[in-house]
């Protein structure tokens, strides 16, 4: 593997296998053809044509659309596309910050190719020589996604009804045992996007990235069972681990690569793929 290989893997997809999912005239997702053809039989509120999936014109308000999508989500469990619903909902909107048109259970988001959002926090410490060390989490072995793999100190999806700041505070407490004052020092440093075809559908994630500098005496402690341990790694070890192996959760490799670029560890001089890597993180 290489830094560029990770970016390419997270952006591997073929839209010819999908058709547009539209709400209120906006393309909000992409659905596999077979699912699009099946959904009118699940609920007559779905309308399918040769090139798109929409909803019946009389279903126009947020709650009615959301109820329709609940029927579809239950069907995805019945047919085995997803193992179980999560009971956590994501907003469906034309773009970030727009008024949501509906909500959808997190487990069903990829099946509808909805653009989903999340937060990732790089927790780091300055060593005595002025270098940086990154807190690296090891995911619990019972996780459905990437069990036992390496992760950011804090990461989580963005549910409907919370601001980014509220979600960051919540995730910081659950995943790293950090108080609100500490979490509030996290600095927004950009966003990363990728579109990845998965067995469930099309994963279109947009990740808001933060850096959080911690004093040496603050050690993250997981409280929700998602992380089994934390270790503080020097950046050279982080860079070599991402570049040479598959030990990291797939999308975390992108966030860590971005951190390495911004902090001068990955440069045009030490990686000939630098330009493609830097541009590939913003899809």
PDB file of C-alpha atoms in Angstrom:
ATOM      1  CA  UNK A   1       0.000   0.000   0.000  1.00  0.00           C
ATOM      2  CA  UNK A   2       0.917   3.669  -0.288  1.00  0.00           C
ATOM      3  CA  UNK A   3      -0.755   6.922   0.726  1.00  0.00           C
ATOM      4  CA  UNK A   4      -2.177   7.193  -2.774  1.00  0.00           C
ATOM      5  CA  UNK A   5      -3.400   3.584  -2.738  1.00  0.00           C
ATOM      6  CA  UNK A   6      -5.539   4.339   0.315  1.00  0.00           C
ATOM      7  CA  UNK A   7      -7.091   7.350  -1.419  1.00  0.00           C
ATOM      8  CA  UNK A   8      -7.841   5.332  -4.540  1.00  0.00           C
ATOM      9  CA  UNK A   9      -9.393   2.513  -2.507  1.00  0.00           C
ATOM     10  CA  UNK A  10     -11.719   4.971  -0.752  1.00  0.00           C
ATOM     11  CA  UNK A  11     -12.834   6.397  -4.106  1.00  0.00           C
ATOM     12  CA  UNK A  12     -13.395   3.170  -6.049  1.00  0.00           C
ATOM     13  CA  UNK A  13     -16.917   3.167  -7.496  1.00  0.00           C
ATOM     14  CA  UNK A  14     -18.864   2.826 -10.728  1.00  0.00           C
ATOM     15  CA  UNK A  15     -21.976   5.000 -11.022  1.00  0.00           C
ATOM     16  CA  UNK A  16     -23.263   2.981 -13.974  1.00  0.00           C
ATOM     17  CA  UNK A  17     -24.638   0.517 -11.425  1.00  0.00           C
ATOM     18  CA  UNK A  18     -26.750   3.210  -9.760  1.00  0.00           C
ATOM     19  CA  UNK A  19     -29.516   5.645 -10.545  1.00  0.00           C
ATOM     20  CA  UNK A  20     -30.229   9.033  -9.010  1.00  0.00           C
ATOM     21  CA  UNK A  21     -32.369   9.390  -5.901  1.00  0.00           C
ATOM     22  CA  UNK A  22     -34.199  12.716  -5.955  1.00  0.00           C
ATOM     23  CA  UNK A  23     -36.206  14.638  -3.384  1.00  0.00           C
ATOM     24  CA  UNK A  24     -37.921  17.919  -4.162  1.00  0.00           C
ATOM     25  CA  UNK A  25     -36.019  18.192  -7.445  1.00  0.00           C
ATOM     26  CA  UNK A  26     -32.599  17.707  -5.803  1.00  0.00           C
ATOM     27  CA  UNK A  27     -30.330  14.730  -6.401  1.00  0.00           C
ATOM     28  CA  UNK A  28     -29.643  13.626  -2.829  1.00  0.00           C
ATOM     29  CA  UNK A  29     -28.358  10.103  -3.402  1.00  0.00           C
ATOM     30  CA  UNK A  30     -27.635   7.127  -5.641  1.00  0.00           C
ATOM     31  CA  UNK A  31     -29.445   3.784  -5.451  1.00  0.00           C
ATOM     32  CA  UNK A  32     -28.523   0.487  -7.077  1.00  0.00           C
ATOM     33  CA  UNK A  33     -30.852  -0.372  -9.941  1.00  0.00           C
ATOM     34  CA  UNK A  34     -32.193  -3.538  -8.302  1.00  0.00           C
ATOM     35  CA  UNK A  35     -33.134  -1.699  -5.113  1.00  0.00           C
ATOM     36  CA  UNK A  36     -34.748   1.136  -7.059  1.00  0.00           C
ATOM     37  CA  UNK A  37     -36.894  -1.360  -8.977  1.00  0.00           C
ATOM     38  CA  UNK A  38     -37.915  -3.142  -5.762  1.00  0.00           C
ATOM     39  CA  UNK A  39     -38.904  -0.127  -3.663  1.00  0.00           C
ATOM     40  CA  UNK A  40     -42.312   0.658  -5.265  1.00  0.00           C
ATOM     41  CA  UNK A  41     -43.347  -2.822  -4.125  1.00  0.00           C
ATOM     42  CA  UNK A  42     -42.226  -2.000  -0.595  1.00  0.00           C
ATOM     43  CA  UNK A  43     -44.179   1.254  -0.488  1.00  0.00           C
ATOM     44  CA  UNK A  44     -46.196   2.800  -3.354  1.00  0.00           C
ATOM     45  CA  UNK A  45     -44.843   6.182  -2.284  1.00  0.00           C
ATOM     46  CA  UNK A  46     -41.676   5.389  -4.221  1.00  0.00           C
ATOM     47  CA  UNK A  47     -41.709   6.177  -7.943  1.00  0.00           C
ATOM     48  CA  UNK A  48     -39.108   4.660 -10.248  1.00  0.00           C
ATOM     49  CA  UNK A  49     -38.187   5.552 -13.824  1.00  0.00           C
ATOM     50  CA  UNK A  50     -35.385   4.381 -16.072  1.00  0.00           C
ATOM     51  CA  UNK A  51     -32.907   6.906 -14.690  1.00  0.00           C
ATOM     52  CA  UNK A  52     -34.081   7.893 -11.216  1.00  0.00           C
ATOM     53  CA  UNK A  53     -35.905   7.076  -8.011  1.00  0.00           C
ATOM     54  CA  UNK A  54     -38.224   9.702  -6.571  1.00  0.00           C
ATOM     55  CA  UNK A  55     -41.242   9.846  -4.280  1.00  0.00           C
ATOM     56  CA  UNK A  56     -44.869  10.451  -5.125  1.00  0.00           C
ATOM     57  CA  UNK A  57     -45.623  14.191  -5.525  1.00  0.00           C
ATOM     58  CA  UNK A  58     -48.163  14.205  -2.714  1.00  0.00           C
ATOM     59  CA  UNK A  59     -45.469  13.146  -0.196  1.00  0.00           C
ATOM     60  CA  UNK A  60     -43.935  16.539   0.390  1.00  0.00           C
ATOM     61  CA  UNK A  61     -43.270  17.153   4.077  1.00  0.00           C
ATOM     62  CA  UNK A  62     -40.353  16.055   6.243  1.00  0.00           C
ATOM     63  CA  UNK A  63     -42.223  13.552   8.406  1.00  0.00           C
ATOM     64  CA  UNK A  64     -44.029  11.871   5.509  1.00  0.00           C
ATOM     65  CA  UNK A  65     -40.816  11.436   3.555  1.00  0.00           C
ATOM     66  CA  UNK A  66     -39.053  10.125   6.652  1.00  0.00           C
ATOM     67  CA  UNK A  67     -41.833   7.578   7.273  1.00  0.00           C
ATOM     68  CA  UNK A  68     -41.483   6.383   3.678  1.00  0.00           C
ATOM     69  CA  UNK A  69     -37.752   5.940   4.161  1.00  0.00           C
ATOM     70  CA  UNK A  70     -38.366   4.049   7.415  1.00  0.00           C
ATOM     71  CA  UNK A  71     -40.314   1.479   5.361  1.00  0.00           C
ATOM     72  CA  UNK A  72     -37.381   1.180   2.987  1.00  0.00           C
ATOM     73  CA  UNK A  73     -34.901   0.823   5.852  1.00  0.00           C
ATOM     74  CA  UNK A  74     -36.935  -1.998   7.386  1.00  0.00           C
ATOM     75  CA  UNK A  75     -36.974  -3.710   3.979  1.00  0.00           C
ATOM     76  CA  UNK A  76     -33.166  -3.479   3.799  1.00  0.00           C
ATOM     77  CA  UNK A  77     -32.972  -5.444   7.049  1.00  0.00           C
ATOM     78  CA  UNK A  78     -35.491  -8.015   5.816  1.00  0.00           C
ATOM     79  CA  UNK A  79     -33.546  -8.665   2.623  1.00  0.00           C
ATOM     80  CA  UNK A  80     -30.170  -8.719   4.392  1.00  0.00           C
ATOM     81  CA  UNK A  81     -28.644  -5.615   2.829  1.00  0.00           C
ATOM     82  CA  UNK A  82     -28.004  -4.286   6.329  1.00  0.00           C
ATOM     83  CA  UNK A  83     -27.710  -6.363   9.484  1.00  0.00           C
ATOM     84  CA  UNK A  84     -29.800  -4.119  11.734  1.00  0.00           C
ATOM     85  CA  UNK A  85     -30.998  -0.561  12.051  1.00  0.00           C
ATOM     86  CA  UNK A  86     -29.085   1.749  14.370  1.00  0.00           C
ATOM     87  CA  UNK A  87     -31.810   4.032  15.706  1.00  0.00           C
ATOM     88  CA  UNK A  88     -29.574   7.000  14.889  1.00  0.00           C
ATOM     89  CA  UNK A  89     -30.691   9.276  12.067  1.00  0.00           C
ATOM     90  CA  UNK A  90     -28.831  11.307   9.477  1.00  0.00           C
ATOM     91  CA  UNK A  91     -30.219  14.315   7.660  1.00  0.00           C
ATOM     92  CA  UNK A  92     -30.980  14.174   3.949  1.00  0.00           C
ATOM     93  CA  UNK A  93     -30.419  17.601   2.414  1.00  0.00           C
ATOM     94  CA  UNK A  94     -29.322  19.081  -0.931  1.00  0.00           C
ATOM     95  CA  UNK A  95     -26.046  20.246   0.654  1.00  0.00           C
ATOM     96  CA  UNK A  96     -24.416  20.776   4.031  1.00  0.00           C
ATOM     97  CA  UNK A  97     -26.252  23.440   6.014  1.00  0.00           C
ATOM     98  CA  UNK A  98     -29.456  23.295   3.977  1.00  0.00           C
ATOM     99  CA  UNK A  99     -32.838  22.538   5.528  1.00  0.00           C
ATOM    100  CA  UNK A 100     -33.228  18.733   5.770  1.00  0.00           C
ATOM    101  CA  UNK A 101     -35.772  17.207   3.414  1.00  0.00           C
ATOM    102  CA  UNK A 102     -36.018  13.953   5.402  1.00  0.00           C
ATOM    103  CA  UNK A 103     -34.106  11.755   7.825  1.00  0.00           C
ATOM    104  CA  UNK A 104     -32.787   8.221   7.350  1.00  0.00           C
ATOM    105  CA  UNK A 105     -31.478   5.589   9.734  1.00  0.00           C
ATOM    106  CA  UNK A 106     -27.693   5.580   9.703  1.00  0.00           C
ATOM    107  CA  UNK A 107     -27.543   1.900   8.713  1.00  0.00           C
ATOM    108  CA  UNK A 108     -29.448   2.596   5.479  1.00  0.00           C
ATOM    109  CA  UNK A 109     -27.478   5.650   4.337  1.00  0.00           C
ATOM    110  CA  UNK A 110     -25.079   3.799   2.008  1.00  0.00           C
ATOM    111  CA  UNK A 111     -27.926   1.876   0.359  1.00  0.00           C
ATOM    112  CA  UNK A 112     -29.420   5.221  -0.678  1.00  0.00           C
ATOM    113  CA  UNK A 113     -26.053   6.806  -1.479  1.00  0.00           C
ATOM    114  CA  UNK A 114     -26.842   9.757   0.762  1.00  0.00           C
ATOM    115  CA  UNK A 115     -24.061  12.245   1.450  1.00  0.00           C
ATOM    116  CA  UNK A 116     -23.195  11.623   5.098  1.00  0.00           C
ATOM    117  CA  UNK A 117     -21.109  13.730   7.454  1.00  0.00           C
ATOM    118  CA  UNK A 118     -18.830  13.014  10.367  1.00  0.00           C
ATOM    119  CA  UNK A 119     -16.158  14.468  12.607  1.00  0.00           C
ATOM    120  CA  UNK A 120     -12.579  13.237  13.089  1.00  0.00           C
ATOM    121  CA  UNK A 121     -10.234  14.651  15.699  1.00  0.00           C
ATOM    122  CA  UNK A 122      -6.454  14.265  15.592  1.00  0.00           C
ATOM    123  CA  UNK A 123      -5.306  14.310  19.208  1.00  0.00           C
ATOM    124  CA  UNK A 124      -1.625  15.190  19.401  1.00  0.00           C
ATOM    125  CA  UNK A 125       1.097  16.076  21.879  1.00  0.00           C
ATOM    126  CA  UNK A 126       4.293  18.087  21.424  1.00  0.00           C
ATOM    127  CA  UNK A 127       7.351  16.276  22.693  1.00  0.00           C
ATOM    128  CA  UNK A 128      10.244  17.991  24.438  1.00  0.00           C
ATOM    129  CA  UNK A 129      12.182  18.411  21.187  1.00  0.00           C
ATOM    130  CA  UNK A 130       9.344  20.215  19.421  1.00  0.00           C
ATOM    131  CA  UNK A 131       8.172  17.198  17.452  1.00  0.00           C
ATOM    132  CA  UNK A 132       4.629  15.857  17.355  1.00  0.00           C
ATOM    133  CA  UNK A 133       3.151  12.613  18.617  1.00  0.00           C
ATOM    134  CA  UNK A 134      -0.322  11.393  17.646  1.00  0.00           C
ATOM    135  CA  UNK A 135      -2.779   9.576  19.885  1.00  0.00           C
ATOM    136  CA  UNK A 136      -3.787   6.363  18.080  1.00  0.00           C
ATOM    137  CA  UNK A 137      -6.800   4.324  19.145  1.00  0.00           C
ATOM    138  CA  UNK A 138      -7.221   0.583  18.671  1.00  0.00           C
ATOM    139  CA  UNK A 139     -10.845  -0.234  17.886  1.00  0.00           C
ATOM    140  CA  UNK A 140     -12.588  -2.867  19.994  1.00  0.00           C
ATOM    141  CA  UNK A 141     -12.600  -6.362  18.509  1.00  0.00           C
ATOM    142  CA  UNK A 142     -16.409  -6.577  18.628  1.00  0.00           C
ATOM    143  CA  UNK A 143     -16.999  -3.569  16.328  1.00  0.00           C
ATOM    144  CA  UNK A 144     -19.059  -4.265  13.211  1.00  0.00           C
ATOM    145  CA  UNK A 145     -16.799  -1.956  11.183  1.00  0.00           C
ATOM    146  CA  UNK A 146     -12.985  -2.359  11.221  1.00  0.00           C
ATOM    147  CA  UNK A 147     -12.704  -4.444  14.417  1.00  0.00           C
ATOM    148  CA  UNK A 148      -9.273  -4.242  16.005  1.00  0.00           C
ATOM    149  CA  UNK A 149      -7.991  -1.656  13.543  1.00  0.00           C
ATOM    150  CA  UNK A 150      -6.326   1.669  14.272  1.00  0.00           C
ATOM    151  CA  UNK A 151      -8.392   4.851  14.527  1.00  0.00           C
ATOM    152  CA  UNK A 152      -8.314   8.547  15.352  1.00  0.00           C
ATOM    153  CA  UNK A 153      -8.554   9.564  18.999  1.00  0.00           C
ATOM    154  CA  UNK A 154     -12.119  10.782  18.377  1.00  0.00           C
ATOM    155  CA  UNK A 155     -14.410  10.082  15.412  1.00  0.00           C
ATOM    156  CA  UNK A 156     -18.126   9.784  14.823  1.00  0.00           C
ATOM    157  CA  UNK A 157     -20.982  10.298  12.420  1.00  0.00           C
ATOM    158  CA  UNK A 158     -22.986  13.518  12.448  1.00  0.00           C
ATOM    159  CA  UNK A 159     -26.582  12.776  13.524  1.00  0.00           C
ATOM    160  CA  UNK A 160     -29.500  15.019  12.729  1.00  0.00           C
ATOM    161  CA  UNK A 161     -30.365  17.525  15.461  1.00  0.00           C
ATOM    162  CA  UNK A 162     -26.832  18.197  16.741  1.00  0.00           C
ATOM    163  CA  UNK A 163     -24.412  20.921  15.758  1.00  0.00           C
ATOM    164  CA  UNK A 164     -20.847  19.929  14.948  1.00  0.00           C
ATOM    165  CA  UNK A 165     -19.686  21.451  18.242  1.00  0.00           C
ATOM    166  CA  UNK A 166     -22.301  19.518  20.231  1.00  0.00           C
ATOM    167  CA  UNK A 167     -21.408  16.286  18.475  1.00  0.00           C
ATOM    168  CA  UNK A 168     -17.685  16.845  19.033  1.00  0.00           C
ATOM    169  CA  UNK A 169     -18.282  17.366  22.750  1.00  0.00           C
ATOM    170  CA  UNK A 170     -20.410  14.208  22.930  1.00  0.00           C
ATOM    171  CA  UNK A 171     -17.932  12.039  21.014  1.00  0.00           C
ATOM    172  CA  UNK A 172     -14.960  13.413  22.975  1.00  0.00           C
ATOM    173  CA  UNK A 173     -16.603  12.360  26.239  1.00  0.00           C
ATOM    174  CA  UNK A 174     -17.661   8.929  24.969  1.00  0.00           C
ATOM    175  CA  UNK A 175     -14.579   7.950  23.021  1.00  0.00           C
ATOM    176  CA  UNK A 176     -11.746   9.653  24.902  1.00  0.00           C
ATOM    177  CA  UNK A 177     -13.142  10.669  28.313  1.00  0.00           C
ATOM    178  CA  UNK A 178     -12.397  14.350  27.660  1.00  0.00           C
ATOM    179  CA  UNK A 179     -14.371  17.113  29.324  1.00  0.00           C
ATOM    180  CA  UNK A 180     -16.206  19.838  27.441  1.00  0.00           C
ATOM    181  CA  UNK A 181     -13.536  22.472  28.070  1.00  0.00           C
ATOM    182  CA  UNK A 182     -10.841  20.253  26.587  1.00  0.00           C
ATOM    183  CA  UNK A 183     -12.995  19.255  23.609  1.00  0.00           C
ATOM    184  CA  UNK A 184     -13.746  22.923  23.011  1.00  0.00           C
ATOM    185  CA  UNK A 185     -10.089  23.566  22.233  1.00  0.00           C
ATOM    186  CA  UNK A 186     -10.258  21.429  19.092  1.00  0.00           C
ATOM    187  CA  UNK A 187      -9.442  23.529  16.026  1.00  0.00           C
ATOM    188  CA  UNK A 188     -11.327  22.963  12.721  1.00  0.00           C
ATOM    189  CA  UNK A 189      -8.686  22.468  10.019  1.00  0.00           C
ATOM    190  CA  UNK A 190     -10.684  21.435   6.929  1.00  0.00           C
ATOM    191  CA  UNK A 191     -12.740  18.626   5.485  1.00  0.00           C
ATOM    192  CA  UNK A 192     -12.098  15.412   3.550  1.00  0.00           C
ATOM    193  CA  UNK A 193     -14.418  13.682   1.093  1.00  0.00           C
ATOM    194  CA  UNK A 194     -14.583  10.320  -0.629  1.00  0.00           C
ATOM    195  CA  UNK A 195     -17.071   8.151  -2.523  1.00  0.00           C
ATOM    196  CA  UNK A 196     -16.659   4.402  -2.087  1.00  0.00           C
ATOM    197  CA  UNK A 197     -18.758   1.546  -3.434  1.00  0.00           C
ATOM    198  CA  UNK A 198     -19.538  -1.052  -0.760  1.00  0.00           C
ATOM    199  CA  UNK A 199     -21.713  -4.188  -0.615  1.00  0.00           C
ATOM    200  CA  UNK A 200     -24.468  -2.048   0.934  1.00  0.00           C
ATOM    201  CA  UNK A 201     -24.337   0.700  -1.690  1.00  0.00           C
ATOM    202  CA  UNK A 202     -22.481   3.963  -2.215  1.00  0.00           C
ATOM    203  CA  UNK A 203     -20.658   5.457   0.774  1.00  0.00           C
ATOM    204  CA  UNK A 204     -20.406   9.226   0.195  1.00  0.00           C
ATOM    205  CA  UNK A 205     -18.729  10.625   3.298  1.00  0.00           C
ATOM    206  CA  UNK A 206     -17.649  14.165   4.086  1.00  0.00           C
ATOM    207  CA  UNK A 207     -15.491  14.361   7.209  1.00  0.00           C
ATOM    208  CA  UNK A 208     -14.954  17.564   9.198  1.00  0.00           C
ATOM    209  CA  UNK A 209     -11.400  17.404  10.542  1.00  0.00           C
ATOM    210  CA  UNK A 210     -10.119  18.917  13.786  1.00  0.00           C
ATOM    211  CA  UNK A 211      -6.740  19.067  15.516  1.00  0.00           C
ATOM    212  CA  UNK A 212      -6.672  18.969  19.306  1.00  0.00           C
ATOM    213  CA  UNK A 213      -3.383  19.580  21.068  1.00  0.00           C
ATOM    214  CA  UNK A 214      -3.288  17.913  24.473  1.00  0.00           C
ATOM    215  CA  UNK A 215      -0.819  18.443  27.336  1.00  0.00           C
ATOM    216  CA  UNK A 216       1.444  15.467  28.047  1.00  0.00           C
ATOM    217  CA  UNK A 217      -0.392  14.595  31.270  1.00  0.00           C
ATOM    218  CA  UNK A 218      -3.794  14.133  29.588  1.00  0.00           C
ATOM    219  CA  UNK A 219      -4.381  10.531  28.533  1.00  0.00           C
ATOM    220  CA  UNK A 220      -7.557   9.606  26.591  1.00  0.00           C
ATOM    221  CA  UNK A 221      -9.754   6.945  28.180  1.00  0.00           C
ATOM    222  CA  UNK A 222     -12.583   5.317  26.244  1.00  0.00           C
ATOM    223  CA  UNK A 223     -15.970   5.172  27.996  1.00  0.00           C
ATOM    224  CA  UNK A 224     -18.353   3.638  25.425  1.00  0.00           C
ATOM    225  CA  UNK A 225     -16.575   0.368  24.604  1.00  0.00           C
ATOM    226  CA  UNK A 226     -15.666   1.308  21.036  1.00  0.00           C
ATOM    227  CA  UNK A 227     -11.905   1.583  21.654  1.00  0.00           C
ATOM    228  CA  UNK A 228      -9.863  -1.008  23.527  1.00  0.00           C
ATOM    229  CA  UNK A 229      -6.671   1.040  23.985  1.00  0.00           C
ATOM    230  CA  UNK A 230      -4.778   4.227  23.119  1.00  0.00           C
ATOM    231  CA  UNK A 231      -1.097   4.686  22.314  1.00  0.00           C
ATOM    232  CA  UNK A 232       0.963   7.805  21.675  1.00  0.00           C
ATOM    233  CA  UNK A 233       2.977   7.394  18.464  1.00  0.00           C
ATOM    234  CA  UNK A 234       5.700   9.601  16.960  1.00  0.00           C
ATOM    235  CA  UNK A 235       4.793  10.883  13.501  1.00  0.00           C
ATOM    236  CA  UNK A 236       7.471   8.797  11.784  1.00  0.00           C
ATOM    237  CA  UNK A 237       5.853   5.632  13.117  1.00  0.00           C
ATOM    238  CA  UNK A 238       2.400   6.884  12.107  1.00  0.00           C
ATOM    239  CA  UNK A 239       3.550   7.699   8.581  1.00  0.00           C
ATOM    240  CA  UNK A 240       5.276   4.349   8.064  1.00  0.00           C
ATOM    241  CA  UNK A 241       2.282   2.433   9.450  1.00  0.00           C
ATOM    242  CA  UNK A 242      -0.188   4.152   7.098  1.00  0.00           C
ATOM    243  CA  UNK A 243       2.080   3.903   4.066  1.00  0.00           C
ATOM    244  CA  UNK A 244       3.112   0.279   4.442  1.00  0.00           C
ATOM    245  CA  UNK A 245       0.166  -1.594   5.862  1.00  0.00           C
ATOM    246  CA  UNK A 246      -3.541  -2.196   6.271  1.00  0.00           C
ATOM    247  CA  UNK A 247      -3.813  -1.802  10.033  1.00  0.00           C
ATOM    248  CA  UNK A 248      -5.915   1.385   9.929  1.00  0.00           C
ATOM    249  CA  UNK A 249      -9.655   1.828   9.508  1.00  0.00           C
ATOM    250  CA  UNK A 250     -10.046   2.605   5.817  1.00  0.00           C
ATOM    251  CA  UNK A 251     -11.149   6.254   6.024  1.00  0.00           C
ATOM    252  CA  UNK A 252      -8.866   7.157   8.928  1.00  0.00           C
ATOM    253  CA  UNK A 253      -5.902   6.723   6.587  1.00  0.00           C
ATOM    254  CA  UNK A 254      -7.152   9.808   4.730  1.00  0.00           C
ATOM    255  CA  UNK A 255      -7.492  11.904   7.885  1.00  0.00           C
ATOM    256  CA  UNK A 256      -4.032  10.904   9.104  1.00  0.00           C
ATOM    257  CA  UNK A 257      -2.506  11.546   5.667  1.00  0.00           C
ATOM    258  CA  UNK A 258      -3.990  15.046   5.762  1.00  0.00           C
ATOM    259  CA  UNK A 259      -2.446  15.560   9.227  1.00  0.00           C
ATOM    260  CA  UNK A 260       0.957  14.456   7.927  1.00  0.00           C
ATOM    261  CA  UNK A 261       0.714  16.934   5.042  1.00  0.00           C
ATOM    262  CA  UNK A 262      -0.388  19.866   7.187  1.00  0.00           C
ATOM    263  CA  UNK A 263       2.360  19.273   9.735  1.00  0.00           C
ATOM    264  CA  UNK A 264       5.150  18.878   7.201  1.00  0.00           C
ATOM    265  CA  UNK A 265       5.808  15.152   7.535  1.00  0.00           C
ATOM    266  CA  UNK A 266       4.542  14.299   4.033  1.00  0.00           C
ATOM    267  CA  UNK A 267       6.050  16.678   1.454  1.00  0.00           C
ATOM    268  CA  UNK A 268       6.602  17.019  -2.304  1.00  0.00           C
ATOM    269  CA  UNK A 269      10.229  16.109  -1.667  1.00  0.00           C
ATOM    270  CA  UNK A 270       9.621  12.784   0.099  1.00  0.00           C
ATOM    271  CA  UNK A 271       6.675  11.464  -1.930  1.00  0.00           C
ATOM    272  CA  UNK A 272       6.434  11.766  -5.718  1.00  0.00           C
ATOM    273  CA  UNK A 273       2.645  11.282  -5.488  1.00  0.00           C
ATOM    274  CA  UNK A 274       2.268  14.341  -3.245  1.00  0.00           C
ATOM    275  CA  UNK A 275       0.162  16.437  -5.625  1.00  0.00           C
ATOM    276  CA  UNK A 276      -2.245  13.609  -6.440  1.00  0.00           C
ATOM    277  CA  UNK A 277      -2.467  12.736  -2.742  1.00  0.00           C
ATOM    278  CA  UNK A 278      -3.213  16.314  -1.678  1.00  0.00           C
ATOM    279  CA  UNK A 279      -5.857  16.802  -4.373  1.00  0.00           C
ATOM    280  CA  UNK A 280      -7.334  13.348  -3.810  1.00  0.00           C
ATOM    281  CA  UNK A 281      -8.315  14.140  -0.231  1.00  0.00           C
ATOM    282  CA  UNK A 282     -10.828  16.787  -1.391  1.00  0.00           C
ATOM    283  CA  UNK A 283     -13.252  14.919  -3.660  1.00  0.00           C
TER     284      UNK A 283
END
